[in-house]
Coordinates of C-alpha atoms in Angstrom, one line a residue:
Chain A
M1 CA 11.4 7.8 14.7
E2 CA 13.0 11.1 15.7
T3 CA 15.1 13.3 13.4
L4 CA 18.2 14.5 15.3
S5 CA 19.7 16.5 12.4
E6 CA 19.6 17.0 8.7
N7 CA 22.4 18.7 6.8
R8 CA 22.5 19.5 3.1
C9 CA 25.5 17.6 1.6
F10 CA 26.5 17.2 -2.1
D11 CA 23.0 18.3 -3.2
G12 CA 21.5 15.5 -1.0
V13 CA 20.7 15.3 2.7
Q14 CA 22.8 13.8 5.5
G15 CA 20.4 12.9 8.3
V16 CA 20.7 11.4 11.7
Y17 CA 17.7 9.6 13.2
R18 CA 16.8 7.8 16.4
H19 CA 14.3 5.0 16.8
A20 CA 13.3 2.3 19.2
S21 CA 14.8 -1.1 18.2
G22 CA 12.8 -4.1 19.1
S23 CA 15.8 -6.4 18.6
C24 CA 18.2 -4.5 20.8
G25 CA 15.5 -3.3 23.3
C26 CA 16.9 0.2 23.3
D27 CA 16.9 3.4 21.3
M28 CA 19.3 3.2 18.3
T29 CA 20.8 6.1 16.3
F30 CA 21.8 5.9 12.6
G31 CA 23.0 8.2 9.8
L32 CA 21.3 8.1 6.4
F33 CA 22.5 10.0 3.3
L34 CA 19.9 10.4 0.6
P35 CA 21.0 11.7 -2.8
E36 CA 19.0 14.3 -4.6
E37 CA 17.4 11.6 -6.8
A38 CA 15.6 10.2 -3.7
G39 CA 13.2 13.2 -4.2
D40 CA 11.9 11.5 -7.4
G41 CA 11.5 7.9 -6.1
P42 CA 13.3 5.0 -4.4
V43 CA 17.1 4.8 -4.8
P44 CA 19.6 1.9 -4.2
L45 CA 21.1 1.6 -0.7
L46 CA 24.7 0.9 0.3
W47 CA 25.1 -0.2 4.0
Y48 CA 28.3 0.9 5.8
L49 CA 29.1 -1.0 9.0
S50 CA 31.6 0.6 11.3
G51 CA 34.4 -0.8 13.4
L52 CA 35.2 -1.1 17.1
T53 CA 34.6 2.0 19.2
C54 CA 32.7 3.7 16.4
T55 CA 29.2 5.1 16.5
H56 CA 27.0 6.0 13.5
E57 CA 29.0 9.2 13.3
N58 CA 32.6 8.2 12.4
A59 CA 32.2 7.0 8.8
M60 CA 29.5 9.6 8.2
T61 CA 32.0 12.4 8.9
K62 CA 35.3 10.9 8.0
A63 CA 35.0 8.4 5.2
G64 CA 34.0 10.9 2.4
A65 CA 31.5 8.5 0.9
Q66 CA 28.7 11.0 0.3
Q67 CA 30.3 12.6 -2.7
W68 CA 30.5 9.3 -4.6
A69 CA 27.0 8.2 -3.4
A70 CA 25.7 11.5 -4.7
E71 CA 27.4 11.0 -8.0
Q72 CA 26.0 7.5 -8.4
G73 CA 22.5 8.4 -7.0
I74 CA 22.8 5.9 -4.2
A75 CA 21.8 6.2 -0.5
L76 CA 24.1 5.3 2.4
V77 CA 23.1 4.1 5.8
F78 CA 25.5 4.2 8.8
P79 CA 24.2 2.1 11.7
D80 CA 25.6 2.2 15.2
T81 CA 27.9 -0.6 16.2
S82 CA 26.1 -1.9 19.3
P83 CA 23.1 -1.2 21.6
R84 CA 23.6 1.8 23.9
G85 CA 22.4 3.1 27.2
D86 CA 22.8 2.9 30.9
N87 CA 20.7 -0.3 31.0
V88 CA 22.9 -2.0 28.5
A89 CA 25.8 -4.1 29.6
D90 CA 29.3 -2.8 29.0
D91 CA 33.0 -3.7 29.5
P92 CA 35.9 -1.4 30.2
E93 CA 37.8 -2.8 27.2
Y94 CA 37.3 -1.3 23.7
D95 CA 36.6 -4.7 22.1
L96 CA 33.6 -5.9 24.1
G97 CA 30.3 -4.4 25.0
Q98 CA 29.1 -1.0 23.9
G99 CA 30.8 0.0 20.6
A100 CA 31.7 -3.6 20.0
G101 CA 28.6 -5.5 19.0
F102 CA 30.4 -7.7 16.4
Y103 CA 27.1 -8.0 14.4
V104 CA 26.0 -11.2 16.3
N105 CA 22.9 -12.1 18.3
A106 CA 24.5 -12.7 21.7
T107 CA 23.3 -15.8 23.6
Q108 CA 25.5 -15.3 26.8
A109 CA 25.0 -13.2 29.9
P110 CA 25.3 -10.3 30.4
W111 CA 25.1 -9.5 26.6
A112 CA 22.1 -11.6 25.6
P113 CA 19.2 -9.3 26.2
H114 CA 20.4 -6.3 24.1
F115 CA 23.3 -7.4 21.9
R116 CA 21.4 -8.5 18.9
M117 CA 23.2 -6.5 16.1
W118 CA 22.7 -9.2 13.5
D119 CA 18.9 -8.9 13.8
Y120 CA 19.2 -5.1 14.1
V121 CA 21.0 -4.8 10.7
A122 CA 19.2 -7.7 9.1
E123 CA 15.6 -6.9 10.2
D124 CA 14.9 -3.9 12.4
L125 CA 16.7 -1.2 10.5
P126 CA 15.7 -2.4 7.0
A127 CA 12.1 -2.4 8.0
L128 CA 12.3 1.1 9.4
L129 CA 14.1 2.4 6.3
A130 CA 11.6 0.8 3.9
E131 CA 8.8 2.5 5.8
N132 CA 10.2 5.9 6.1
F133 CA 12.5 6.7 3.2
A134 CA 12.7 6.4 -0.6
I135 CA 14.9 3.2 -0.6
D136 CA 14.6 0.4 -3.1
P137 CA 14.9 -2.8 -1.0
D138 CA 15.6 -4.8 -4.2
R139 CA 18.9 -2.9 -4.7
Q140 CA 21.0 -3.2 -1.6
A141 CA 24.8 -3.6 -1.2
I142 CA 27.0 -3.7 1.9
T143 CA 30.5 -2.6 3.0
G144 CA 32.2 -2.0 6.3
H145 CA 35.5 -1.4 8.0
S146 CA 37.4 -3.7 10.4
M147 CA 34.7 -5.2 12.7
G148 CA 32.2 -3.7 10.2
G149 CA 34.0 -5.5 7.4
H150 CA 33.5 -8.7 9.3
G151 CA 29.8 -7.8 9.6
A152 CA 29.4 -6.9 6.0
L153 CA 30.9 -10.2 4.8
T154 CA 29.0 -12.4 7.3
L155 CA 25.7 -10.7 6.7
A156 CA 26.1 -10.7 2.9
M157 CA 26.9 -14.4 2.8
G158 CA 24.4 -15.2 5.6
L159 CA 21.4 -13.5 3.9
P160 CA 21.6 -14.9 0.3
G161 CA 19.8 -12.6 -2.2
R162 CA 19.7 -9.6 0.1
F163 CA 22.8 -7.8 -1.1
R164 CA 24.0 -7.6 -4.7
S165 CA 27.6 -6.9 -3.8
V166 CA 29.8 -6.9 -0.8
S167 CA 33.1 -5.1 0.0
A168 CA 35.2 -4.5 3.1
F169 CA 38.1 -2.3 4.3
A170 CA 40.5 -4.2 6.5
P171 CA 37.9 -6.8 7.7
I172 CA 38.3 -9.0 10.7
S173 CA 38.4 -12.1 8.5
N174 CA 38.9 -15.1 10.7
P175 CA 38.1 -14.4 14.4
A176 CA 37.8 -18.1 15.2
G177 CA 41.5 -18.4 14.1
S178 CA 43.0 -16.0 16.6
D179 CA 43.1 -15.9 20.4
W180 CA 41.8 -12.3 20.3
G181 CA 38.8 -13.2 18.1
R182 CA 38.0 -16.4 20.0
K183 CA 37.7 -14.2 23.2
Q184 CA 34.9 -12.1 21.6
L185 CA 33.1 -15.0 20.0
A186 CA 33.1 -17.0 23.3
A187 CA 31.9 -14.0 25.3
Y188 CA 28.9 -13.4 23.0
L189 CA 28.1 -16.9 21.7
G190 CA 29.5 -19.3 24.4
D191 CA 32.0 -22.0 24.1
D192 CA 30.3 -24.2 21.5
E193 CA 32.2 -23.4 18.4
T194 CA 29.5 -24.6 16.1
A195 CA 27.7 -21.3 16.9
W196 CA 30.7 -19.3 15.8
A197 CA 31.0 -20.6 12.3
R198 CA 28.4 -18.3 10.7
H199 CA 30.3 -15.3 12.2
D200 CA 33.7 -16.1 10.8
A201 CA 34.0 -14.7 7.2
S202 CA 36.7 -17.2 6.2
L203 CA 34.6 -20.2 7.4
V204 CA 31.4 -18.9 5.7
M205 CA 33.4 -18.1 2.5
R206 CA 34.7 -21.7 2.5
E207 CA 31.3 -23.3 3.1
R208 CA 28.9 -21.0 1.2
G209 CA 30.6 -18.1 -0.6
F210 CA 28.7 -15.1 -2.1
D211 CA 26.6 -15.0 -5.3
G212 CA 27.9 -11.6 -6.5
P213 CA 31.0 -9.5 -6.7
V214 CA 33.4 -9.2 -3.8
L215 CA 36.0 -6.5 -3.2
I216 CA 38.4 -6.4 -0.1
D217 CA 41.1 -3.8 0.6
T218 CA 43.6 -4.1 3.4
G219 CA 46.6 -1.8 4.1
S220 CA 50.0 -3.5 3.9
A221 CA 51.0 -1.4 6.9
D222 CA 47.8 -2.1 8.9
Q223 CA 48.9 -2.2 12.6
F224 CA 46.2 -4.8 13.4
I225 CA 46.8 -7.1 10.4
D226 CA 47.8 -10.0 12.6
L227 CA 44.4 -9.9 14.2
L228 CA 42.5 -9.4 10.9
R229 CA 44.0 -12.5 9.3
P230 CA 43.5 -11.5 5.6
E231 CA 45.5 -14.6 4.7
A232 CA 42.7 -16.9 6.0
L233 CA 40.1 -15.1 3.8
A234 CA 42.4 -15.1 0.8
D235 CA 42.9 -18.9 1.2
A236 CA 39.1 -19.4 1.5
V237 CA 38.4 -17.3 -1.5
A238 CA 40.9 -19.2 -3.6
T239 CA 39.8 -22.6 -2.4
R240 CA 36.2 -21.9 -3.1
R241 CA 37.0 -20.3 -6.5
Q242 CA 34.9 -17.3 -5.4
P243 CA 35.0 -14.4 -7.9
A244 CA 36.6 -11.7 -5.8
T245 CA 39.2 -8.9 -5.9
L246 CA 41.5 -8.9 -2.9
R247 CA 44.0 -6.0 -2.6
L248 CA 46.8 -5.2 -0.2
Q249 CA 47.3 -1.4 -0.5
N250 CA 51.0 -0.5 -0.2
G251 CA 51.8 1.5 3.0
Y252 CA 48.3 2.1 4.2
D253 CA 47.3 1.5 7.8
H254 CA 44.0 0.9 9.6
S255 CA 42.8 4.5 9.9
Y256 CA 40.1 6.4 8.1
F257 CA 42.8 8.0 6.0
F258 CA 43.0 4.5 4.4
V259 CA 39.2 4.2 4.1
S260 CA 38.8 7.6 2.6
S261 CA 41.6 6.9 0.1
F262 CA 39.7 4.0 -1.4
I263 CA 36.0 4.8 -0.8
E264 CA 35.5 6.1 -4.3
D265 CA 36.5 2.7 -5.7
H266 CA 34.2 0.9 -3.3
V267 CA 31.1 3.1 -4.1
A268 CA 31.8 2.7 -7.8
F269 CA 32.1 -1.0 -7.4
H270 CA 28.8 -1.3 -5.7
A271 CA 27.1 1.2 -8.1
E272 CA 27.9 -1.1 -11.0
A273 CA 26.1 -4.0 -9.2
L274 CA 23.2 -1.9 -8.0
W275 CA 22.5 -0.3 -11.3
A276 CA 22.9 -3.5 -13.4
Chain B
M1 CA 59.7 19.3 16.2
E2 CA 58.0 16.0 17.2
T3 CA 56.1 13.7 14.9
L4 CA 52.8 12.6 16.5
S5 CA 51.5 10.5 13.7
E6 CA 51.9 9.9 10.0
N7 CA 49.2 8.0 8.0
R8 CA 49.4 7.1 4.3
C9 CA 46.5 8.9 2.5
F10 CA 45.8 9.2 -1.2
D11 CA 49.3 8.1 -2.0
G12 CA 50.7 10.9 0.1
V13 CA 51.2 11.3 3.9
Q14 CA 48.9 12.9 6.4
G15 CA 51.2 13.9 9.3
V16 CA 50.6 15.5 12.7
Y17 CA 53.5 17.4 14.3
R18 CA 54.1 19.3 17.5
H19 CA 56.6 22.1 18.0
A20 CA 57.5 25.0 20.3
S21 CA 56.0 28.3 19.0
G22 CA 58.0 31.4 20.0
S23 CA 55.1 33.6 19.1
C24 CA 52.5 31.8 21.2
G25 CA 55.0 30.8 23.9
C26 CA 53.6 27.2 24.1
D27 CA 53.7 24.0 22.1
M28 CA 51.5 24.0 19.0
T29 CA 50.2 21.0 17.0
F30 CA 49.4 21.1 13.3
G31 CA 48.5 18.7 10.5
L32 CA 50.3 18.6 7.2
F33 CA 49.4 16.6 4.1
L34 CA 52.2 16.1 1.7
P35 CA 51.3 14.6 -1.7
E36 CA 53.4 11.9 -3.3
E37 CA 55.2 14.6 -5.5
A38 CA 56.8 16.1 -2.4
G39 CA 59.2 13.1 -2.6
D40 CA 60.7 14.7 -5.7
G41 CA 61.0 18.3 -4.5
P42 CA 59.1 21.3 -3.2
V43 CA 55.4 21.5 -3.8
P44 CA 52.9 24.4 -3.5
L45 CA 51.1 24.8 -0.1
L46 CA 47.5 25.6 0.6
W47 CA 46.7 26.8 4.2
Y48 CA 43.4 25.8 5.8
L49 CA 42.5 27.9 8.8
S50 CA 39.8 26.4 11.0
G51 CA 36.9 27.8 12.9
L52 CA 35.8 28.3 16.5
T53 CA 36.2 25.2 18.8
C54 CA 38.3 23.4 16.2
T55 CA 41.8 22.1 16.6
H56 CA 44.2 21.1 13.8
E57 CA 42.2 17.9 13.5
N58 CA 38.7 18.8 12.4
A59 CA 39.3 19.8 8.8
M60 CA 42.1 17.2 8.5
T61 CA 39.5 14.4 9.2
K62 CA 36.3 15.9 7.9
A63 CA 36.8 18.3 5.0
G64 CA 37.9 15.7 2.5
A65 CA 40.6 18.0 1.1
Q66 CA 43.4 15.5 0.7
Q67 CA 42.0 13.8 -2.3
W68 CA 42.0 17.0 -4.3
A69 CA 45.3 18.1 -3.0
A70 CA 46.8 14.8 -4.0
E71 CA 45.2 15.1 -7.5
Q72 CA 46.8 18.6 -7.8
G73 CA 50.1 17.8 -6.2
I74 CA 49.6 20.4 -3.5
A75 CA 50.4 20.2 0.2
L76 CA 47.9 21.2 2.9
V77 CA 48.6 22.6 6.3
F78 CA 46.0 22.6 9.1
P79 CA 47.1 24.9 12.0
D80 CA 45.5 24.9 15.4
T81 CA 43.1 27.8 16.2
S82 CA 44.7 29.1 19.3
P83 CA 47.5 28.6 21.8
R84 CA 46.8 25.7 24.2
G85 CA 47.8 24.5 27.6
D86 CA 47.2 24.8 31.3
N87 CA 49.3 28.0 31.4
V88 CA 47.2 29.6 28.6
A89 CA 44.3 31.8 29.5
D90 CA 40.8 30.5 28.7
D91 CA 37.2 31.4 28.9
P92 CA 34.1 29.2 29.5
E93 CA 32.4 30.4 26.3
Y94 CA 33.2 28.8 22.9
D95 CA 34.0 32.1 21.2
L96 CA 36.9 33.4 23.3
G97 CA 40.2 31.9 24.6
Q98 CA 41.4 28.4 23.7
G99 CA 40.0 27.3 20.3
A100 CA 39.1 30.9 19.5
G101 CA 42.3 32.8 18.6
F102 CA 40.7 34.8 15.8
Y103 CA 44.1 35.1 14.0
V104 CA 45.1 38.3 15.9
N105 CA 48.0 39.3 18.1
A106 CA 46.2 40.1 21.4
T107 CA 47.2 43.2 23.2
Q108 CA 44.9 42.9 26.2
A109 CA 45.1 40.9 29.5
P110 CA 44.7 38.0 30.1
W111 CA 45.2 37.1 26.4
A112 CA 48.3 39.1 25.4
P113 CA 51.2 36.8 26.3
H114 CA 50.1 33.8 24.3
F115 CA 47.3 34.7 21.9
R116 CA 49.5 35.7 18.9
M117 CA 47.9 33.6 16.2
W118 CA 48.6 36.2 13.5
D119 CA 52.3 35.9 14.0
Y120 CA 52.0 32.1 14.4
V121 CA 50.4 31.7 11.0
A122 CA 52.4 34.5 9.3
E123 CA 55.8 33.8 10.8
D124 CA 56.4 30.8 13.1
L125 CA 54.7 28.1 11.2
P126 CA 55.9 29.1 7.7
A127 CA 59.5 29.2 9.0
L128 CA 59.1 25.7 10.5
L129 CA 57.5 24.3 7.4
A130 CA 60.2 25.8 5.1
E131 CA 62.9 24.2 7.3
N132 CA 61.5 20.8 7.7
F133 CA 59.3 19.9 4.6
A134 CA 59.5 20.0 0.8
I135 CA 57.3 23.2 0.5
D136 CA 57.8 25.9 -2.1
P137 CA 57.4 29.2 -0.2
D138 CA 56.8 31.1 -3.5
R139 CA 53.7 29.1 -4.2
Q140 CA 51.2 29.5 -1.3
A141 CA 47.5 30.0 -1.1
I142 CA 45.1 30.2 1.8
T143 CA 41.5 29.2 2.7
G144 CA 39.5 28.7 5.9
H145 CA 36.1 28.1 7.4
S146 CA 34.1 30.6 9.6
M147 CA 36.6 32.2 12.0
G148 CA 39.3 30.6 9.7
G149 CA 37.7 32.2 6.7
H150 CA 38.1 35.5 8.5
G151 CA 41.7 34.6 9.2
A152 CA 42.4 33.6 5.6
L153 CA 41.0 36.8 4.2
T154 CA 42.7 39.2 6.7
L155 CA 46.0 37.4 6.4
A156 CA 45.9 37.2 2.6
M157 CA 45.1 41.0 2.3
G158 CA 47.5 41.9 5.2
L159 CA 50.5 40.1 3.7
P160 CA 50.6 41.3 0.1
G161 CA 52.6 39.0 -2.1
R162 CA 52.5 36.1 0.3
F163 CA 49.5 34.2 -1.1
R164 CA 48.6 33.8 -4.7
S165 CA 44.9 33.2 -4.1
V166 CA 42.4 33.3 -1.2
S167 CA 39.1 31.6 -0.6
A168 CA 36.8 31.1 2.3
F169 CA 33.8 29.0 3.5
A170 CA 31.3 31.0 5.5
P171 CA 33.8 33.5 6.7
I172 CA 33.2 35.9 9.6
S173 CA 33.2 38.9 7.3
N174 CA 32.6 42.0 9.3
P175 CA 33.1 41.5 13.0
A176 CA 33.4 45.2 13.7
G177 CA 29.8 45.4 12.3
S178 CA 28.1 43.1 14.8
D179 CA 27.7 43.2 18.6
W180 CA 29.0 39.6 18.7
G181 CA 32.2 40.4 16.7
R182 CA 32.8 43.7 18.6
K183 CA 32.9 41.7 21.8
Q184 CA 35.8 39.5 20.5
L185 CA 37.8 42.3 19.0
A186 CA 37.5 44.4 22.1
A187 CA 38.6 41.5 24.3
Y188 CA 41.7 40.8 22.3
L189 CA 42.6 44.2 21.0
G190 CA 41.1 46.8 23.4
D191 CA 38.5 49.5 22.9
D192 CA 40.5 51.5 20.3
E193 CA 38.7 50.6 17.1
T194 CA 41.6 51.7 14.9
A195 CA 43.4 48.5 16.0
W196 CA 40.4 46.4 14.8
A197 CA 40.4 47.5 11.2
R198 CA 43.1 45.1 9.9
H199 CA 41.1 42.2 11.4
D200 CA 37.8 43.0 9.7
A201 CA 37.8 41.4 6.2
S202 CA 35.2 43.9 4.8
L203 CA 37.1 46.9 6.0
V204 CA 40.4 45.6 4.6
M205 CA 38.7 44.7 1.4
R206 CA 37.4 48.2 1.1
E207 CA 40.8 49.8 1.9
R208 CA 43.2 47.5 0.2
G209 CA 41.7 44.5 -1.6
F210 CA 43.7 41.5 -2.8
D211 CA 46.0 41.1 -5.8
G212 CA 44.8 37.8 -7.0
P213 CA 41.7 35.6 -7.3
V214 CA 39.1 35.4 -4.5
L215 CA 36.4 32.8 -4.0
I216 CA 33.8 32.8 -1.1
D217 CA 31.1 30.3 -0.5
T218 CA 28.4 30.7 2.1
G219 CA 25.4 28.4 2.7
S220 CA 22.0 30.1 2.2
A221 CA 20.7 28.2 5.2
D222 CA 23.8 28.9 7.4
Q223 CA 22.5 29.1 11.0
F224 CA 25.1 31.8 11.8
I225 CA 24.7 33.9 8.8
D226 CA 23.5 37.0 10.7
L227 CA 26.9 36.9 12.6
L228 CA 28.9 36.3 9.5
R229 CA 27.6 39.3 7.6
P230 CA 28.4 38.2 4.0
E231 CA 26.5 41.2 2.8
A232 CA 29.2 43.5 4.2
L233 CA 31.9 41.7 2.3
A234 CA 29.8 41.6 -0.9
D235 CA 29.3 45.3 -0.6
A236 CA 33.1 45.9 -0.1
V237 CA 34.0 43.7 -3.0
A238 CA 31.6 45.5 -5.3
T239 CA 32.6 48.9 -4.1
R240 CA 36.3 48.2 -4.6
R241 CA 35.8 46.4 -8.0
Q242 CA 37.7 43.5 -6.6
P243 CA 37.8 40.5 -9.0
A244 CA 36.0 37.8 -6.9
T245 CA 33.5 35.1 -7.0
L246 CA 30.9 35.2 -4.2
R247 CA 28.4 32.3 -4.0
L248 CA 25.5 31.6 -1.8
Q249 CA 24.9 27.9 -1.9
N250 CA 21.3 26.9 -1.8
G251 CA 20.2 25.1 1.4
Y252 CA 23.6 24.5 2.8
D253 CA 24.4 25.2 6.5
H254 CA 27.6 26.0 8.5
S255 CA 28.7 22.4 9.0
Y256 CA 31.5 20.4 7.5
F257 CA 29.0 18.7 5.3
F258 CA 28.9 22.1 3.6
V259 CA 32.7 22.5 3.5
S260 CA 33.2 18.9 2.1
S261 CA 30.6 19.5 -0.6
F262 CA 32.6 22.4 -2.1
I263 CA 36.2 21.7 -1.1
E264 CA 36.9 20.2 -4.5
D265 CA 36.0 23.5 -6.1
H266 CA 38.3 25.4 -3.7
V267 CA 41.3 23.2 -4.1
A268 CA 41.0 23.4 -7.9
F269 CA 40.6 27.2 -7.7
H270 CA 43.8 27.5 -5.7
A271 CA 45.6 24.9 -7.9
E272 CA 45.0 27.1 -10.9
A273 CA 46.7 30.0 -9.2
L274 CA 49.5 28.0 -7.7
W275 CA 50.5 26.2 -10.9
A276 CA 50.2 29.3 -13.1

């Protein structure tokens, strides 16, 4: 593992690191914020999964999460959103290929060899963090924005016991229920829809749910809301009787101005579960 | 004036606007955050001047100032750092030309026709804001980072009565005292050093000072600290007996991780003066 940068931030350290990922078969870069308390021993960890077109950097510089993580004594990890590199397949559109991993293990050409972001977030990166940093693996939580909200919800429900709490900002909530989402799922996972089910937060919510608190914020003026389909997730939550808080925030859109406006709430929400 | 974007943010609106600047002879873009209270009438205004290579966007997306401005009911304006455009002179280096206006009115070719950032910040943009937004011109304060800290200090001292308080993050404090700073001043203002004096914060502090509170933060691990020369400003403040708080923040560098770590302090500092 290579250190690309370390900057002091709210009495902690915001680092950026690069490592070889076995799952993705390429080098991967991630951001990690460690609060001052990590100097005294392992601290809880909140995962932040980013959305389409983002790298590890967007949330790290724009979401404003470090202040609240520092206040709560919690670490933050910001993974990249896909494998990267000249040898990695790509697509000219923003919603497929590099920057658009969708947190799945692709089974279809040309994506299959590298696009294994589920395994990267579920296995590679946790192992690397446990080995190199003062992180308590028994105290993890997960959040994300847009495509990253989809990843946070599907990983939290798909790995029972791993995360104590899950939240999301404007998550892609029901990709199997829109033409746009069906295009991505088919490209990465093929035409057999049974392989899609575990990557559709509304379907997994209906089948399995989450054993812990759930918080979802979406802007009422989100310009992508028809693609996100928050109504499908709301229906699944209600049908399952899943304890959850779903909020439509008046006038907010899909931008980081929305995320930063509510990140304090989300970090406090996770801190309550992580320190319980 | 043209609206480029408006995003809801902490119950207010973060807008980006473009207008024709008479001083700069080109179109200029700026960011403006208006808190919710601006819907009921004019609110105080805090100027944030950015550093080398920045546009209006960097601080607007990375400094995290909006949360505290919203809490205090204060507007924030984020001007660009130079004139822009194909017809505007430029230089291949990062520290001269576009993105490097240094908040002076250039008198030397090829900069003279467009590089009038002093007048832009002192005259053009205030007039535009007063005409188009719910801003109280009697309640203004100013801050900035690096080259923008230099601009904040020289404008605050150079326009007595305009700003109630001034602060800066890692300001370029004594350009006339370093080879690096002398290069920029000579390029824009010529070889006659008498024209430089009003653009050197340490010299203006020594001659004139500021009639109001002053707050300066610099990181002890700032990688550019030898160019910033905080010791010259500290000496001038002490010699003048200027009421001021000068802080060296342990381990922080020159990045926005430093700015965001202390922006809450700075906004609260200005709010106290603006609401007095």
